[in-house]
Amino acid sequence: MTKSLPPRADVVIIGGGVVGASIAYHLTKTGITNVVLLERKQLTSGTTWHAAGLVGQLRASRNLTELAKYTTGLFEGLEKETGQATGFKQNGSISLALTEGRLEELLRGASMAKNFGLEINVLSLGEIKERIPHYNLEGVKGGVFLPKDGQVNPIDITQALAAGARSRGAKIFENTKVTRVLTKEGAAIGVETADGTIMADKVVVAAGMWSRELGRSMGVNIPLHACEHFYIVSEPIAALPRNMPVVRVPDECTYYKEDAGKLMVGAFEPVAKPWGGGGIDDEHAFVTLPEDMDHFEPILANAIGRVPLLETAGIQLFFNGPESFTPDDRYYLGEAPELKNLYVATGFNSIGIQSSGGAGLVLSQWIKNGHPPMDVNGIDIRRIHPFQSNKTYVRDRVTESLGLLYAMHWPYRQVETARGVRRSPFHPYTDKLGAVFGEVNGWERPNWYALPGMKREYEYSYGRQNWFPCAQAEADALKNDVVFFDQSSFAKYDVRGKDAVSVLNRVSCANVDMAPGKIVYTQWLNERGGIEADLTVTRLAQDHFMVVTGAVPQTRDMAWLKRHTPEGAQCSAVDITSGLPMMALMGPKSRALLEKLSGEDLSNAAFPFGTSREIEIGYARVRASRITYVGELGWELYIPAEFAAHVMETVLAAGGEFGLKPAGMHSMNNARMEKGYRHWGHDISDEETPLQASLGFTLAWDKPGGFIGREALLKQKEQGTPAKRMVALALKDNSEAAAMIYHEEPMYRNGVLVGSTTSGAWGHRVGRSLGLAYVKAEGGVTKEWIESGAWEVELAWKKWPVDVQLAPFYDPQGLKIKA
């Protein structure tokens, strides 16, 4: 029977799982009530219906934790608001550690929770036994308890969200499959179904494991792949406490949930089983997959040992169902970079229930206001690179990403699957020199170089890792001689046209209307003054520029530039990353080495800091840009790809007399931390302004035409010293036994929580554990306020004294880079 679909809607949502229902619910709460949700079968019939229903708040990052915390608060009152039962039970959760490393991970998470006001308790073994007396605690080192965690019935919670959306005017149609998303002039304009067409201002893809193929049909990359997810449900167990908290034992890959007197045992095993790569049946609904006891048996054996009650309990249900996973184990949210007005909320990696409320809140406000209400760069769909939609790549990667939910989240941990995707022309040379590679968005990048006799592999820990002596040798060469970095993964855009200067000058907060050959460090800001991008712009000619940004924001930054290029402007932007590898030569002897290679005068007078021009190396012409991310004299060399191997060979042949050594990305990160250089995505985001990040020197307040965000910054400037400001910190204790600063650790001034770290690393040139942090003071974060306080940072539930200052801890006057 033909349905009576409305001819148009403000927003059409594709997918009736818990996330799609949450988006409809939250959109109507914002006042957008002409909302249509289309579900191909029945609500929850894809993945939601068989979710475990765990509601946890503490995640691996600040933004994910904030969203999960909001979800819990929403679920607390949803049944009362809608009259629909949800099965919400706030019985708390306990996570157990079986190793010292896992215990430190849990303690660091517990410390991080203080930044968000989460109630959390670190438990002794005795306290654990009191709360879960029916568990075998053999091998348990400790644990943490979150009293406000809990569980829900996934079908009921979805129906409650749908009821709330309907009560405010949303229309929900089941058994209505979207056959096509309609597009026009680079924007989504509606959807087509077998029952009719709906025109819409915005379209949202919340289609779970169908999202990848739906995205591909309209040229949008949504890399995800379904995996088989297993759990068992026991027969009723009389001795099982009905108020049992959810229990996670990540070292055994398991979670436990009491449900109506039965025990559910689920797993996130290290090697998962991808499913559905050849396509998913159109009739797929409420589908279960075949049992695989051989695959699940090791998990079950551990579970019986951990909960002896299972030994005599029968298994009522062996469940296996598909759930979608992404290459980096984080979900996708936001407007697709390839298509305007097309929003995505999918790929929830088995945390869809606990993320649903926060995801719905953020996306609804994003749709209403044109920007997210908080920093969501870790889950923003714009982090994706096109190659990641490759079927073989995403299938191979998700065999690992499912297990990463419960794997150890070591500092510097590297993924192991789907490696070797993107390699620079320098890769064979760095490999021969002993590089130990890491992966970022498919790029194989030298992270560190093994010393003679060392194994080329990581030995992970929260303390000083096995590669620290290698990084020390690299830092010594950087400080005293010269090193080279392979920075080919950095993204480069070629921007040209008669309007290029006006477009870039409006987008950039610094003045890029400089003479050809000048490099300008700048940010791209939003209307609120928040930092959307952090990069350099080099003027090559009157109508020609090169933009250089990081590897991670390659897609995002290009999308931002194109979205802010006025229609009809004569300004083109092309990503030339693949054709322009880059090698950086850094250190006090870099000038002498480059002068020998090029035969040119590279003195301060002839080639000052912030200058870029072509020079000759061997038989090639390369662009040499005098700039640094490590705080030493140096040049970045941009080399056409076909000349890269020749230039590398020429540099290596000449480098011996200058002590040239290779250096990896870990050394680059350590060095930038010593210099206090900001990293977009960690230290700066669209929530922070240049004034808060102490980057006010980049602001060209009076340049003709102004810049995006100027008005907001003027208001902030009028208020005086920012109440929130970035500082540098260094642990006073630099002994081997001291803890290390990494990220999201609470900061205390005179015993009062005033902020948290954003990133951290060991500074090999200064011999200290360093960090950057935002701290807050009502009267402004002044030098006097900083110096008059006693400062501590909390690392793994213990406070450590730190030195705090506005200036970096290495070469604060910047004399070395201009030597």
PDB file of N, CA, C and O in Angstrom, residues 176-181 191-194 196 214 217:
ATOM      1  N   THR A 176      10.114   1.694   4.782  1.00  0.00           N
ATOM      2  CA  THR A 176      10.277   2.704   3.733  1.00  0.00           C
ATOM      3  C   THR A 176      11.767   2.835   3.418  1.00  0.00           C
ATOM      4  O   THR A 176      12.505   3.509   4.123  1.00  0.00           O
ATOM      5  N   LYS A 177      12.163   2.163   2.366  1.00  0.00           N
ATOM      6  CA  LYS A 177      13.575   2.144   2.015  1.00  0.00           C
ATOM      7  C   LYS A 177      13.925   3.322   1.111  1.00  0.00           C
ATOM      8  O   LYS A 177      13.254   3.578   0.113  1.00  0.00           O
ATOM      9  N   VAL A 178      14.981   4.031   1.477  1.00  0.00           N
ATOM     10  CA  VAL A 178      15.502   5.101   0.624  1.00  0.00           C
ATOM     11  C   VAL A 178      16.301   4.462  -0.507  1.00  0.00           C
ATOM     12  O   VAL A 178      17.261   3.719  -0.267  1.00  0.00           O
ATOM     13  N   THR A 179      15.897   4.727  -1.721  1.00  0.00           N
ATOM     14  CA  THR A 179      16.585   4.160  -2.879  1.00  0.00           C
ATOM     15  C   THR A 179      17.633   5.107  -3.457  1.00  0.00           C
ATOM     16  O   THR A 179      18.550   4.679  -4.150  1.00  0.00           O
ATOM     17  N   ARG A 180      17.484   6.392  -3.158  1.00  0.00           N
ATOM     18  CA  ARG A 180      18.443   7.356  -3.705  1.00  0.00           C
ATOM     19  C   ARG A 180      18.385   8.647  -2.910  1.00  0.00           C
ATOM     20  O   ARG A 180      17.299   9.084  -2.513  1.00  0.00           O
ATOM     21  N   VAL A 181      19.548   9.217  -2.667  1.00  0.00           N
ATOM     22  CA  VAL A 181      19.614  10.566  -2.120  1.00  0.00           C
ATOM     23  C   VAL A 181      19.734  11.522  -3.293  1.00  0.00           C
ATOM     24  O   VAL A 181      20.607  11.373  -4.152  1.00  0.00           O
ATOM     25  N   VAL A 191      15.279  12.907  -0.776  1.00  0.00           N
ATOM     26  CA  VAL A 191      15.451  11.463  -0.921  1.00  0.00           C
ATOM     27  C   VAL A 191      14.331  10.906  -1.786  1.00  0.00           C
ATOM     28  O   VAL A 191      13.240  11.456  -1.875  1.00  0.00           O
ATOM     29  N   GLU A 192      14.643   9.775  -2.400  1.00  0.00           N
ATOM     30  CA  GLU A 192      13.688   9.065  -3.229  1.00  0.00           C
ATOM     31  C   GLU A 192      13.424   7.712  -2.596  1.00  0.00           C
ATOM     32  O   GLU A 192      14.361   7.021  -2.181  1.00  0.00           O
ATOM     33  N   THR A 193      12.146   7.311  -2.510  1.00  0.00           N
ATOM     34  CA  THR A 193      11.780   6.001  -1.973  1.00  0.00           C
ATOM     35  C   THR A 193      10.798   5.352  -2.943  1.00  0.00           C
ATOM     36  O   THR A 193      10.284   5.999  -3.867  1.00  0.00           O
ATOM     37  N   ALA A 194      10.508   4.082  -2.701  1.00  0.00           N
ATOM     38  CA  ALA A 194       9.511   3.395  -3.530  1.00  0.00           C
ATOM     39  C   ALA A 194       8.125   3.993  -3.341  1.00  0.00           C
ATOM     40  O   ALA A 194       7.234   3.813  -4.184  1.00  0.00           O
ATOM     41  N   GLY A 196       7.581   7.322  -2.840  1.00  0.00           N
ATOM     42  CA  GLY A 196       7.532   8.724  -3.198  1.00  0.00           C
ATOM     43  C   GLY A 196       8.819   9.459  -2.883  1.00  0.00           C
ATOM     44  O   GLY A 196       9.762   8.904  -2.309  1.00  0.00           O
ATOM     45  N   LEU A 214      25.472   3.370   0.847  1.00  0.00           N
ATOM     46  CA  LEU A 214      24.613   4.521   0.575  1.00  0.00           C
ATOM     47  C   LEU A 214      25.463   5.755   0.290  1.00  0.00           C
ATOM     48  O   LEU A 214      25.194   6.517  -0.640  1.00  0.00           O
ATOM     49  N   SER A 217      27.044   5.712  -3.174  1.00  0.00           N
ATOM     50  CA  SER A 217      26.122   5.983  -4.278  1.00  0.00           C
ATOM     51  C   SER A 217      26.029   7.472  -4.599  1.00  0.00           C
ATOM     52  O   SER A 217      25.583   7.838  -5.692  1.00  0.00           O
TER      53      SER A 217
END
